[in-house]
Short mmCIF file of C-alpha atoms in Angstrom, two decimals:
data_model
loop_
_atom_site.label_atom_id
_atom_site.label_comp_id
_atom_site.label_asym_id
_atom_site.label_seq_id
_atom_site.Cartn_x
_atom_site.Cartn_y
_atom_site.Cartn_z
CA MET A 1 0.00 0.00 0.00
CA SER A 2 1.28 3.44 -0.85
CA GLU A 3 1.96 6.03 1.84
CA ASP A 4 1.51 9.15 -0.27
CA LYS A 5 1.44 12.27 1.92
CA PHE A 6 0.14 15.66 1.10
CA ASN A 7 0.64 17.99 4.04
CA LEU A 8 -0.46 21.60 4.47
CA SER A 9 0.84 23.07 7.69
CA ARG A 10 -1.69 24.88 9.82
CA ARG A 11 1.16 26.95 11.25
CA LYS A 12 1.60 28.75 7.94
CA ALA A 13 -2.06 28.74 6.99
CA LEU A 14 -2.38 31.90 9.03
CA ALA A 15 -1.75 35.50 8.14
CA ALA A 16 1.59 37.21 8.01
CA LEU A 17 0.66 40.39 9.75
CA GLY A 18 1.84 43.98 9.62
CA THR A 19 1.55 46.15 12.71
CA ILE A 20 2.38 49.74 13.50
CA GLY A 21 3.15 51.27 16.88
CA VAL A 22 1.78 54.39 18.55
CA ALA A 23 3.26 57.89 18.39
CA SER A 24 2.25 61.24 19.84
CA ALA A 25 3.03 64.88 19.17
CA GLY A 26 2.71 67.75 21.67
CA ALA A 27 2.67 71.52 21.00
CA GLY A 28 5.84 73.37 22.05
CA LEU A 29 6.02 76.66 24.01
CA GLY A 30 8.65 79.42 23.53
CA THR A 31 9.49 82.73 25.27
CA SER A 32 10.20 86.15 23.74
CA ALA A 33 11.06 89.72 24.78
CA TYR A 34 8.17 90.95 22.67
CA PHE A 35 4.54 91.11 23.65
CA SER A 36 3.17 87.74 22.84
CA ASP A 37 0.33 85.40 23.35
CA GLN A 38 0.12 81.67 23.12
CA GLU A 39 -3.10 79.74 22.60
CA THR A 40 -2.44 76.06 23.00
CA PHE A 41 -4.57 73.12 21.94
CA GLU A 42 -3.29 70.50 24.36
CA ASN A 43 -3.04 66.72 24.26
CA ASN A 44 -2.72 66.45 20.49
CA GLN A 45 -2.13 62.89 19.37
CA LEU A 46 -1.25 60.96 16.28
CA THR A 47 -2.22 57.34 16.69
CA ALA A 48 -1.24 54.81 14.09
CA GLY A 49 -3.91 52.61 12.58
CA THR A 50 -3.74 48.85 12.53
CA LEU A 51 -3.58 46.22 9.84
CA ASP A 52 -4.57 42.76 10.96
CA LEU A 53 -5.89 39.72 9.15
CA GLY A 54 -8.22 37.14 10.67
CA VAL A 55 -8.14 33.71 9.02
CA GLY A 56 -10.49 30.77 9.35
CA TYR A 57 -10.80 27.69 7.16
CA SER A 58 -12.83 24.65 6.17
CA VAL A 59 -11.25 21.55 4.63
CA HIS A 60 -12.82 18.87 2.42
CA TYR A 61 -11.45 15.57 1.10
CA SER A 62 -13.08 13.02 -1.19
CA ASP A 63 -11.75 9.47 -1.43
CA TRP A 64 -14.97 8.01 -2.90
CA SER A 65 -16.08 6.40 0.36
CA ASP A 66 -19.71 5.25 0.52
CA ASP A 67 -20.81 7.86 3.05
CA GLU A 68 -19.96 10.73 0.68
CA GLY A 69 -23.14 10.05 -1.28
CA THR A 70 -25.51 10.32 1.69
CA GLY A 71 -28.38 12.59 0.74
CA ILE A 72 -27.09 12.99 -2.84
CA SER A 73 -29.49 11.92 -5.59
CA GLU A 74 -26.92 11.76 -8.36
CA VAL A 75 -23.12 11.70 -8.53
CA ASN A 76 -21.64 11.71 -12.04
CA MET A 77 -18.04 10.77 -12.75
CA TYR A 78 -16.33 12.40 -15.71
CA ASP A 79 -16.12 9.76 -18.45
CA GLY A 80 -13.65 11.42 -20.82
CA ALA A 81 -10.25 10.16 -21.90
CA ALA A 82 -7.77 8.94 -19.31
CA GLY A 83 -5.85 11.76 -17.70
CA GLU A 84 -8.46 14.38 -18.58
CA THR A 85 -10.86 16.22 -16.33
CA GLY A 86 -14.17 17.72 -17.31
CA GLY A 87 -14.57 21.42 -18.07
CA VAL A 88 -17.49 23.81 -17.78
CA SER A 89 -18.79 22.82 -21.20
CA ASP A 90 -18.93 19.14 -20.10
CA LEU A 91 -21.22 19.79 -17.12
CA GLU A 92 -24.88 18.84 -17.29
CA SER A 93 -27.22 21.76 -16.81
CA GLY A 94 -27.93 22.24 -13.11
CA HIS A 95 -24.77 20.45 -11.96
CA THR A 96 -21.64 21.68 -10.18
CA GLY A 97 -18.24 20.15 -10.87
CA LEU A 98 -15.83 19.19 -8.09
CA PRO A 99 -13.19 20.04 -7.14
CA THR A 100 -13.72 22.91 -9.66
CA ASN A 101 -16.01 23.54 -12.62
CA ASP A 102 -12.92 24.04 -14.80
CA ALA A 103 -11.43 20.68 -13.82
CA TRP A 104 -13.96 18.24 -12.38
CA LEU A 105 -13.77 14.57 -11.55
CA ILE A 106 -17.37 14.31 -10.34
CA SER A 107 -20.47 16.49 -10.55
CA VAL A 108 -23.51 16.72 -8.29
CA PRO A 109 -26.79 18.65 -8.63
CA ASP A 110 -26.45 22.32 -7.76
CA GLY A 111 -28.87 22.07 -4.85
CA GLU A 112 -26.93 19.18 -3.27
CA VAL A 113 -23.41 20.59 -3.28
CA ASP A 114 -23.69 21.70 0.35
CA ALA A 115 -24.72 18.18 1.38
CA PHE A 116 -21.71 16.70 -0.42
CA LEU A 117 -19.42 19.22 1.27
CA ASP A 118 -20.91 18.36 4.66
CA ASN A 119 -20.19 14.69 3.97
CA THR A 120 -16.57 15.35 3.03
CA GLU A 121 -15.57 18.02 5.56
CA THR A 122 -12.55 16.99 7.62
CA SER A 123 -11.96 20.12 9.73
CA SER A 124 -12.96 23.76 10.06
CA LEU A 125 -12.33 26.83 12.19
CA ASP A 126 -14.19 30.14 12.19
CA ASN A 127 -12.07 33.25 11.78
CA GLY A 128 -13.81 34.77 14.79
CA GLY A 129 -14.14 38.19 13.21
CA CYS A 130 -12.11 41.24 14.04
CA ASP A 131 -13.05 41.10 17.72
CA GLY A 132 -11.28 37.83 18.29
CA ILE A 133 -9.24 36.70 15.28
CA GLU A 134 -9.67 33.26 16.78
CA ALA A 135 -8.02 31.27 14.01
CA ALA A 136 -4.75 33.12 14.49
CA THR A 137 -4.72 32.86 18.27
CA ASN A 138 -5.91 29.25 18.40
CA ALA A 139 -3.25 27.83 16.08
CA ASP A 140 -1.15 25.19 17.77
CA GLY A 141 1.64 25.55 15.23
CA GLU A 142 1.95 21.82 14.68
CA SER A 143 -1.11 20.19 13.12
CA ALA A 144 -1.78 20.19 9.38
CA LEU A 145 -4.93 21.22 7.57
CA ILE A 146 -4.35 18.42 5.07
CA SER A 147 -2.56 15.28 6.22
CA LEU A 148 -3.34 12.31 4.01
CA GLY A 149 -1.43 9.06 4.19
CA ASP A 150 -2.96 7.07 1.35
CA VAL A 151 -3.78 9.33 -1.60
CA LYS A 152 -5.03 7.47 -4.66
CA PRO A 153 -5.69 8.49 -8.28
CA GLY A 154 -9.16 10.07 -8.41
CA ASP A 155 -8.93 11.62 -4.93
CA PHE A 156 -9.48 15.35 -4.57
CA GLY A 157 -9.98 18.00 -1.93
CA GLU A 158 -9.96 21.69 -1.16
CA VAL A 159 -9.45 24.16 1.65
CA THR A 160 -11.30 27.47 1.69
CA PHE A 161 -9.76 30.22 3.78
CA ASP A 162 -12.21 32.75 5.21
CA LEU A 163 -10.47 36.07 5.72
CA GLU A 164 -11.26 39.43 7.25
CA LEU A 165 -9.08 42.53 7.28
CA CYS A 166 -9.57 44.35 10.54
CA THR A 167 -10.15 48.11 10.52
CA ASN A 168 -8.13 49.19 7.47
CA PRO A 169 -8.12 48.17 3.79
CA GLY A 170 -5.27 46.03 2.53
CA TYR A 171 -3.79 44.13 -0.38
CA VAL A 172 -3.66 40.38 0.27
CA TRP A 173 -1.37 37.74 -1.18
CA ILE A 174 -1.61 33.96 -0.82
CA ASN A 175 1.86 32.48 -0.63
CA ASN A 176 4.06 29.47 -0.03
CA PRO A 177 6.67 31.34 2.04
CA ASP A 178 9.14 28.50 2.66
CA GLY A 179 8.79 26.42 -0.49
CA TYR A 180 8.12 22.70 -0.25
CA THR A 181 9.81 19.42 0.65
CA ALA A 182 9.37 16.50 -1.74
CA ASP A 183 10.64 12.95 -1.28
CA GLU A 184 10.47 9.70 -3.22
CA ASN A 185 10.65 7.73 0.08
CA GLY A 186 12.25 4.88 -1.76
CA THR A 187 10.86 3.12 -4.82
CA THR A 188 8.40 0.25 -4.66
CA GLU A 189 8.55 -2.55 -7.22
CA PRO A 190 5.37 -1.43 -9.03
CA GLU A 191 6.67 2.14 -9.04
CA ALA A 192 10.00 1.11 -10.54
CA ASP A 193 8.20 -0.85 -13.27
CA ASP A 194 5.94 2.07 -14.23
CA PRO A 195 7.03 3.62 -17.57
CA ASP A 196 6.28 7.09 -16.17
CA GLU A 197 8.69 6.65 -13.27
CA GLY A 198 11.71 8.90 -13.69
CA GLU A 199 13.97 11.30 -11.89
CA GLY A 200 12.42 13.50 -9.24
CA VAL A 201 9.20 13.27 -7.26
CA GLU A 202 6.37 12.59 -9.70
CA LEU A 203 3.69 13.58 -7.19
CA LEU A 204 4.61 17.25 -7.79
CA ASP A 205 3.79 16.90 -11.49
CA VAL A 206 0.86 14.51 -11.24
CA VAL A 207 -1.20 16.29 -8.58
CA GLN A 208 -3.02 19.29 -10.04
CA ALA A 209 -4.04 22.41 -8.11
CA ALA A 210 -6.02 25.62 -8.50
CA VAL A 211 -6.50 28.83 -6.52
CA TRP A 212 -9.45 31.21 -6.85
CA LEU A 213 -11.23 34.06 -5.10
CA ASP A 214 -14.29 32.38 -3.57
CA ASP A 215 -17.60 33.67 -2.23
CA GLY A 216 -17.23 31.48 0.85
CA ASP A 217 -19.26 28.46 -0.29
CA ASN A 218 -16.19 26.23 -0.91
CA TYR A 219 -16.81 25.56 -4.60
CA GLN A 220 -16.43 27.38 -7.89
CA ASP A 221 -19.62 29.01 -9.12
CA GLY A 222 -20.95 32.22 -10.65
CA GLY A 223 -18.13 34.24 -12.17
CA GLU A 224 -15.40 32.56 -10.12
CA SER A 225 -12.43 31.47 -12.19
CA PRO A 226 -8.97 30.21 -11.17
CA ILE A 227 -6.23 32.73 -10.52
CA LEU A 228 -3.69 29.88 -10.62
CA PHE A 229 -4.12 26.51 -12.35
CA GLY A 230 -1.57 23.78 -13.08
CA SER A 231 0.55 21.07 -11.51
CA LEU A 232 1.05 21.25 -7.77
CA GLY A 233 4.73 21.98 -8.30
CA SER A 234 4.09 24.90 -10.66
CA VAL A 235 1.39 26.40 -8.42
CA LEU A 236 3.65 26.18 -5.36
CA ASP A 237 6.50 27.78 -7.32
CA ASP A 238 4.26 30.70 -8.24
CA LEU A 239 3.15 31.07 -4.63
CA ASN A 240 6.79 31.03 -3.52
CA SER A 241 7.77 33.89 -5.86
CA GLY A 242 8.06 37.30 -4.19
CA ASN A 243 5.11 37.93 -1.90
CA GLY A 244 3.10 35.20 -3.60
CA VAL A 245 0.00 35.88 -5.71
CA ARG A 246 -2.48 38.64 -5.00
CA ILE A 247 -5.95 37.17 -4.60
CA ASP A 248 -8.01 40.23 -5.56
CA GLY A 249 -7.91 39.25 -9.23
CA THR A 250 -5.46 38.57 -12.00
CA ASN A 251 -3.45 40.03 -14.88
CA VAL A 252 -4.07 38.70 -18.39
CA ALA A 253 -1.87 39.30 -21.42
CA ALA A 254 -3.73 40.05 -24.66
CA SER A 255 -2.50 36.79 -26.18
CA ASP A 256 -3.94 34.73 -23.30
CA ILE A 257 -7.45 36.18 -23.07
CA THR A 258 -10.46 33.86 -22.87
CA PRO A 259 -14.09 35.07 -22.81
CA VAL A 260 -14.66 34.18 -19.14
CA ASP A 261 -11.79 36.47 -18.11
CA PHE A 262 -14.15 39.40 -18.65
CA THR A 263 -16.75 38.12 -16.16
CA ARG A 264 -14.30 36.78 -13.59
CA THR A 265 -15.19 37.55 -9.97
CA GLY A 266 -12.70 40.14 -8.76
CA VAL A 267 -10.53 42.53 -10.73
CA THR A 268 -9.07 41.47 -14.09
CA ARG A 269 -6.46 43.66 -15.77
CA PHE A 270 -5.71 43.30 -19.49
CA ASP A 271 -2.45 44.29 -21.16
CA PHE A 272 -3.76 45.32 -24.57
CA SER A 273 -0.83 47.68 -25.08
CA GLY A 274 1.52 44.68 -25.12
CA ASP A 275 4.23 46.40 -23.07
CA GLY A 276 4.01 44.03 -20.12
CA ASN A 277 2.53 46.70 -17.87
CA TYR A 278 -1.00 46.80 -16.53
CA ASP A 279 -1.87 50.48 -16.48
CA ALA A 280 -5.62 50.11 -15.82
CA ASP A 281 -6.80 49.04 -12.38
CA VAL A 282 -9.79 49.25 -10.03
CA GLU A 283 -8.93 50.93 -6.75
CA LEU A 284 -10.83 51.28 -3.49
CA THR A 285 -11.47 54.95 -2.89
CA ALA A 286 -13.74 57.44 -1.17
CA ASP A 287 -17.03 58.41 -2.80
CA PRO A 288 -16.10 61.23 -5.23
CA ALA A 289 -19.44 62.93 -4.50
CA GLY A 290 -18.66 63.11 -0.80
CA GLY A 291 -21.01 60.38 0.35
CA GLY A 292 -20.15 57.83 3.00
CA GLY A 293 -18.41 54.56 2.33
CA LYS A 294 -15.88 53.38 -0.24
CA VAL A 295 -16.47 52.74 -3.94
CA ALA A 296 -14.64 51.10 -6.84
CA HIS A 297 -12.63 53.37 -9.12
CA ALA A 298 -11.48 52.29 -12.60
CA THR A 299 -8.39 54.40 -13.20
CA SER A 300 -5.29 54.77 -15.33
CA ASP A 301 -3.79 57.24 -12.84
CA GLY A 302 -4.28 60.17 -15.21
CA ALA A 303 -2.38 58.61 -18.13
CA THR A 304 -3.70 57.63 -21.54
CA THR A 305 -3.60 53.86 -21.91
CA ALA A 306 -4.78 51.16 -24.28
CA ASP A 307 -5.07 48.72 -21.35
CA TYR A 308 -8.39 47.56 -19.98
CA VAL A 309 -9.90 46.47 -16.65
CA THR A 310 -13.05 44.77 -15.38
CA THR A 311 -14.57 44.32 -11.92
CA GLY A 312 -17.00 41.42 -11.65
CA VAL A 313 -19.54 40.00 -9.21
CA SER A 314 -21.50 36.76 -9.08
CA LEU A 315 -25.23 37.42 -9.05
CA PRO A 316 -27.32 36.13 -6.12
CA GLY A 317 -30.40 34.25 -7.19
CA GLU A 318 -29.08 33.93 -10.76
CA PRO A 319 -31.96 35.78 -12.48
CA THR A 320 -33.37 34.32 -15.69
CA LEU A 321 -33.52 36.28 -18.90
CA GLY A 322 -37.30 35.83 -18.81
CA GLU A 323 -37.47 37.59 -15.45
CA LEU A 324 -35.32 40.45 -16.78
CA THR A 325 -37.30 40.91 -20.01
CA ASP A 326 -40.96 40.09 -19.29
CA ASP A 327 -41.64 43.84 -19.29
CA PRO A 328 -39.21 46.01 -21.29
CA THR A 329 -39.48 48.87 -18.75
CA ASN A 330 -40.47 47.34 -15.39
CA PRO A 331 -39.63 43.63 -15.44
CA THR A 332 -40.18 41.10 -12.69
CA THR A 333 -36.48 41.36 -11.77
CA THR A 334 -34.20 44.34 -12.29
CA LEU A 335 -30.43 44.33 -12.78
CA THR A 336 -28.63 47.61 -12.11
CA TYR A 337 -25.47 49.33 -10.91
CA GLU A 338 -24.40 52.93 -10.42
CA TYR A 339 -21.55 54.77 -12.15
CA TYR A 340 -19.89 58.19 -11.91
CA GLY A 341 -17.73 59.82 -14.58
CA GLY A 342 -14.78 61.55 -12.90
CA ALA A 343 -13.41 64.93 -13.95
CA ASN A 344 -10.56 63.33 -15.92
CA ASN A 345 -12.59 60.58 -17.54
CA GLY A 346 -11.97 60.29 -21.25
CA ASN A 347 -14.13 58.89 -24.01
CA SER A 348 -16.94 56.97 -22.39
CA ALA A 349 -19.13 56.30 -19.36
CA PRO A 350 -20.37 53.88 -18.21
CA ASP A 351 -18.62 51.91 -21.03
CA GLU A 352 -19.05 48.12 -21.23
CA VAL A 353 -21.16 45.74 -19.15
CA TYR A 354 -20.41 41.99 -19.37
CA LEU A 355 -22.79 39.16 -18.53
CA LEU A 356 -22.08 35.44 -18.08
CA ILE A 357 -25.19 33.64 -19.33
CA GLU A 358 -25.92 29.92 -18.97
CA GLU A 359 -28.48 28.43 -21.34
CA ALA A 360 -30.87 25.64 -20.34
CA ASP A 361 -28.56 23.00 -21.83
CA GLY A 362 -25.56 24.27 -19.81
CA THR A 363 -23.92 26.21 -22.64
CA ARG A 364 -22.26 29.36 -21.34
CA ASN A 365 -21.88 32.64 -23.19
CA VAL A 366 -20.04 35.84 -22.30
CA VAL A 367 -21.79 38.82 -23.87
CA TYR A 368 -21.11 42.52 -23.59
CA ARG A 369 -22.65 45.81 -24.59
CA ALA A 370 -21.09 49.28 -24.71
CA SER A 371 -22.89 52.41 -23.59
CA ASN A 372 -21.98 56.11 -23.60
CA ASP A 373 -24.40 58.55 -22.02
CA GLY A 374 -22.73 61.50 -23.80
CA ALA A 375 -21.41 63.06 -20.59
CA PRO A 376 -18.44 60.88 -19.55
CA ALA A 377 -16.98 63.45 -17.11
CA ASP A 378 -20.02 65.14 -15.59
CA GLU A 379 -19.25 64.05 -12.00
CA MET A 380 -22.69 62.72 -11.13
CA TRP A 381 -23.87 59.33 -9.87
CA LYS A 382 -26.21 57.67 -12.37
CA THR A 383 -27.96 54.32 -12.55
CA ARG A 384 -27.31 51.89 -15.37
CA ASN A 385 -30.45 49.83 -15.95
CA VAL A 386 -28.85 46.70 -17.35
CA HIS A 387 -32.21 44.89 -17.42
CA ARG A 388 -33.48 47.39 -19.98
CA GLU A 389 -30.47 46.66 -22.18
CA VAL A 390 -31.08 42.91 -21.76
CA ALA A 391 -34.67 43.48 -22.93
CA GLY A 392 -33.56 45.50 -25.99
CA ASN A 393 -34.89 48.76 -24.55
CA PRO A 394 -31.74 50.62 -23.38
CA ASP A 395 -31.62 54.04 -21.75
CA ASN A 396 -28.82 55.09 -24.12
CA ASN A 397 -27.42 54.15 -27.53
CA ALA A 398 -30.28 52.10 -28.98
CA GLY A 399 -28.11 51.41 -32.00
CA PHE A 400 -25.48 49.58 -29.92
CA ASN A 401 -26.05 45.84 -29.87
CA TRP A 402 -24.85 43.00 -27.68
CA MET A 403 -21.71 41.14 -28.74
CA ASN A 404 -21.05 37.47 -27.95
CA LEU A 405 -17.40 36.85 -27.02
CA SER A 406 -18.04 33.11 -26.77
CA ASN A 407 -18.96 33.09 -30.45
CA GLY A 408 -15.99 34.97 -31.84
CA GLY A 409 -17.24 38.40 -30.77
CA ASN A 410 -20.13 38.26 -33.22
CA ASN A 411 -22.84 40.88 -33.12
CA ILE A 412 -26.05 39.35 -31.76
CA GLY A 413 -28.80 39.99 -34.26
CA ASN A 414 -26.31 41.04 -36.97
CA GLY A 415 -26.46 44.72 -36.07
CA GLY A 416 -28.56 47.24 -34.19
CA PRO A 417 -30.90 48.03 -32.66
CA THR A 418 -30.19 46.41 -29.29
CA SER A 419 -31.40 42.81 -29.20
CA ASP A 420 -33.59 41.18 -26.56
CA LEU A 421 -31.21 38.54 -25.18
CA SER A 422 -34.05 36.21 -24.22
CA GLU A 423 -34.83 35.78 -27.93
CA THR A 424 -31.29 34.50 -28.50
CA PHE A 425 -30.65 32.40 -25.39
CA GLY A 426 -34.17 31.61 -24.14
CA ASP A 427 -36.28 32.82 -21.24
CA ASP A 428 -34.92 30.11 -18.94
CA ALA A 429 -31.26 31.03 -19.46
CA VAL A 430 -29.73 32.43 -16.25
CA VAL A 431 -27.30 35.28 -15.67
CA LEU A 432 -24.51 33.98 -13.42
CA ALA A 433 -22.27 37.03 -13.22
CA MET A 434 -21.95 40.68 -14.21
CA ALA A 435 -18.88 42.86 -14.67
CA ALA A 436 -18.29 46.53 -15.38
CA GLY A 437 -15.49 47.16 -17.89
CA ARG A 438 -13.56 50.30 -18.71
CA GLY A 439 -10.98 51.17 -21.35
CA THR A 440 -10.44 51.91 -25.02
CA THR A 441 -8.20 49.27 -26.55
CA GLY A 442 -7.72 51.02 -29.89
CA GLY A 443 -6.49 54.59 -29.57
CA GLY A 444 -6.27 54.64 -25.80
CA ASP A 445 -8.14 56.57 -23.13
CA VAL A 446 -7.87 58.15 -19.69
CA LEU A 447 -9.85 56.07 -17.18
CA ASP A 448 -11.59 57.86 -14.32
CA THR A 449 -14.90 56.06 -13.71
CA TYR A 450 -16.42 55.00 -10.39
CA TYR A 451 -18.81 52.09 -9.70
CA ARG A 452 -21.01 51.03 -6.80
CA ASN A 453 -24.15 49.14 -5.73
CA PRO A 454 -24.64 46.22 -8.13
CA GLU A 455 -28.18 44.98 -7.44
CA VAL A 456 -30.51 42.17 -8.53
CA GLY A 457 -34.20 42.87 -8.00
CA GLY A 458 -33.32 45.75 -5.70
CA GLU A 459 -31.20 43.46 -3.47
CA SER A 460 -27.47 44.01 -3.11
CA ALA A 461 -25.07 41.82 -5.06
CA GLY A 462 -22.28 42.96 -2.76
CA SER A 463 -19.66 45.52 -3.72
CA PHE A 464 -17.72 45.73 -6.94
CA PRO A 465 -14.34 44.14 -6.14
CA THR A 466 -11.25 46.32 -6.03
CA ALA A 467 -7.51 45.67 -6.00
CA CYS A 468 -7.63 46.54 -2.31
CA PHE A 469 -9.91 44.60 0.04
CA ARG A 470 -12.20 46.63 2.26
CA GLY A 471 -11.61 46.63 6.01
CA GLU A 472 -13.99 44.64 8.23
CA THR A 473 -15.39 42.79 5.21
CA ASP A 474 -15.33 39.01 4.78
CA PHE A 475 -13.75 37.44 1.70
CA SER A 476 -12.47 33.96 0.88
CA ALA A 477 -9.78 32.20 -1.12
CA ALA A 478 -9.91 28.53 -2.16
CA PHE A 479 -7.05 26.08 -2.80
CA ALA A 480 -8.12 22.86 -4.52
CA TRP A 481 -6.10 19.77 -5.49
CA TRP A 482 -6.82 16.52 -7.34
CA VAL A 483 -5.05 13.39 -8.63
CA PRO A 484 -6.04 12.53 -12.23
CA VAL A 485 -7.36 9.00 -12.61
CA ASP A 486 -4.85 7.83 -15.23
CA HIS A 487 -1.88 8.01 -12.89
CA GLY A 488 -0.92 5.33 -10.43
CA ASN A 489 2.27 3.47 -9.71
CA GLU A 490 4.77 6.22 -10.53
CA ILE A 491 3.55 8.23 -7.51
CA GLN A 492 3.63 5.36 -5.03
CA SER A 493 5.27 6.37 -1.71
CA ASP A 494 6.00 9.93 -2.97
CA SER A 495 5.36 12.72 -0.47
CA VAL A 496 5.14 16.49 -0.66
CA GLU A 497 4.95 18.85 2.31
CA PHE A 498 4.39 22.58 1.99
CA ASP A 499 3.03 25.63 3.78
CA LEU A 500 0.40 28.13 2.74
CA GLY A 501 0.19 31.62 4.17
CA PHE A 502 -1.33 35.03 3.61
CA TYR A 503 0.48 38.34 3.53
CA THR A 504 -1.17 41.76 3.69
CA GLU A 505 -0.05 45.36 3.22
CA GLN A 506 -1.85 48.64 3.69
CA CYS A 507 -3.41 50.16 0.57
CA ARG A 508 -2.87 53.83 1.35
CA HIS A 509 0.26 55.26 -0.35
CA ASN A 510 0.92 51.82 -1.85
CA ASP A 511 0.62 50.69 -5.47
CA GLY A 512 0.20 47.03 -4.53
CA SER A 513 3.44 45.85 -6.11
CA GLY A 514 4.40 44.35 -2.76
CA MET A 515 7.33 44.82 -0.43
CA ASN A 516 9.52 41.99 0.78
CA ASN A 517 7.59 40.03 3.43
CA GLU A 518 10.60 38.02 4.60
CA GLY A 519 10.43 39.61 8.02
CA VAL A 520 6.97 38.26 8.75
CA SER A 521 6.93 34.99 6.82
CA ASP A 522 7.70 32.87 9.89
CA GLN A 523 5.26 34.50 12.31
CA VAL A 524 2.17 32.61 13.38
CA ASP A 525 0.45 35.81 14.46
CA ASP A 526 1.35 39.05 16.09
CA ASP A 527 -1.49 38.90 18.59
CA ALA A 528 0.25 36.16 20.54
CA GLU A 529 3.53 38.07 20.84
#
């Protein structure tokens, strides 16, 4: 029997934390031979803010034991070629793939995913919120989140980290601060006879892994899409580079773009200029109109750029196109967000909206529509009624039609006026995700557009994601792994041990490029010191 190990240390599955001390400043008092007067405002203080990260987790592991199917009406195994996993297009309508939709070994009905996760949960710990940060203070520094002694081809699992920045906004990286340890642990006879056995530890290449920004439900849905995807060795190498990988979103070169990149949950930056820089971003900033709270700001920092950026959310309730179009003006369900053209905004506002639509047969389409209200820099909050555009009755630019990126960017309806999307995809098609996009990829543009309040049927769909996570707001990151079913003897007795951690930096006066976190990589938490 093999003794394959796959260890994730709990000690490093906690935040690397940045803290600042306290300083004070008092007013001085001088004397003079001249008539003078001194009015003193006493006890002035400057008190530094804090930056702290609470981390909780839940862990799941599937080894195909009988009890995993309790309460599950249907479990489908991917039946493709050996060594392959199913993709989104292979899923039956109404099914969720595990461990991810993009690489699934099994699928279960959407409404039964929670039951399957309950059956396969191996451990969990609440983050305790900013009042306690219990996960950090309860760590024993020894036990592992994942410690498996008999991994077989076809096994899979995931750990979802539930995070909360306390008080102040921050950038957050997931990392593998100390690399990994891999060992062959000798070679069994079947392993030596396997034609795939070679130099090195095959488990690093055979096991596959993915990382994504999650909504906290422990599986990939809506507009969620992997930030990292590949062999365990390659993913760990990426996480061990610099500060690791920022989990707010991802950067995509023009040559690597796929349609779903535009509706990805989080921030996605596109390098259309081809210079290797990503000059368009979505920042967390104060309301430009002076209101309370923070909003998302698509910006190129005052420069003209051909780069592009989107900020996407998964839609609660997944409205159907029928619900959005049954009345062209006041439908059963509305879909809206607000936008504000800043003083330096260039050619367009609100610019593009992107929708991820799933048809009744499971086919997915990414569609987009541009809009320009004719006053891109008028510094006023306005509402974009996306449902009216979906119904072919837009507030602006009736001649602008929807484009289908999943079908080569073709114009839906072969030209204007704006098409009713339900006539193309059916009333029962659902909208899984929505993203606001900003940029002009041809001649370039100055980006200065703000977004807030995405809503479905008048109910909040959360906040538009930004490169900087809001303080005192929950967010989650998922790490999934799986062993493809065509591999066997070459991984016998192999073991890999590694750490996962999180690193955070303040957002203010910081471009998010990341400083060196070497000084905090070995800390369990600062609260215990």
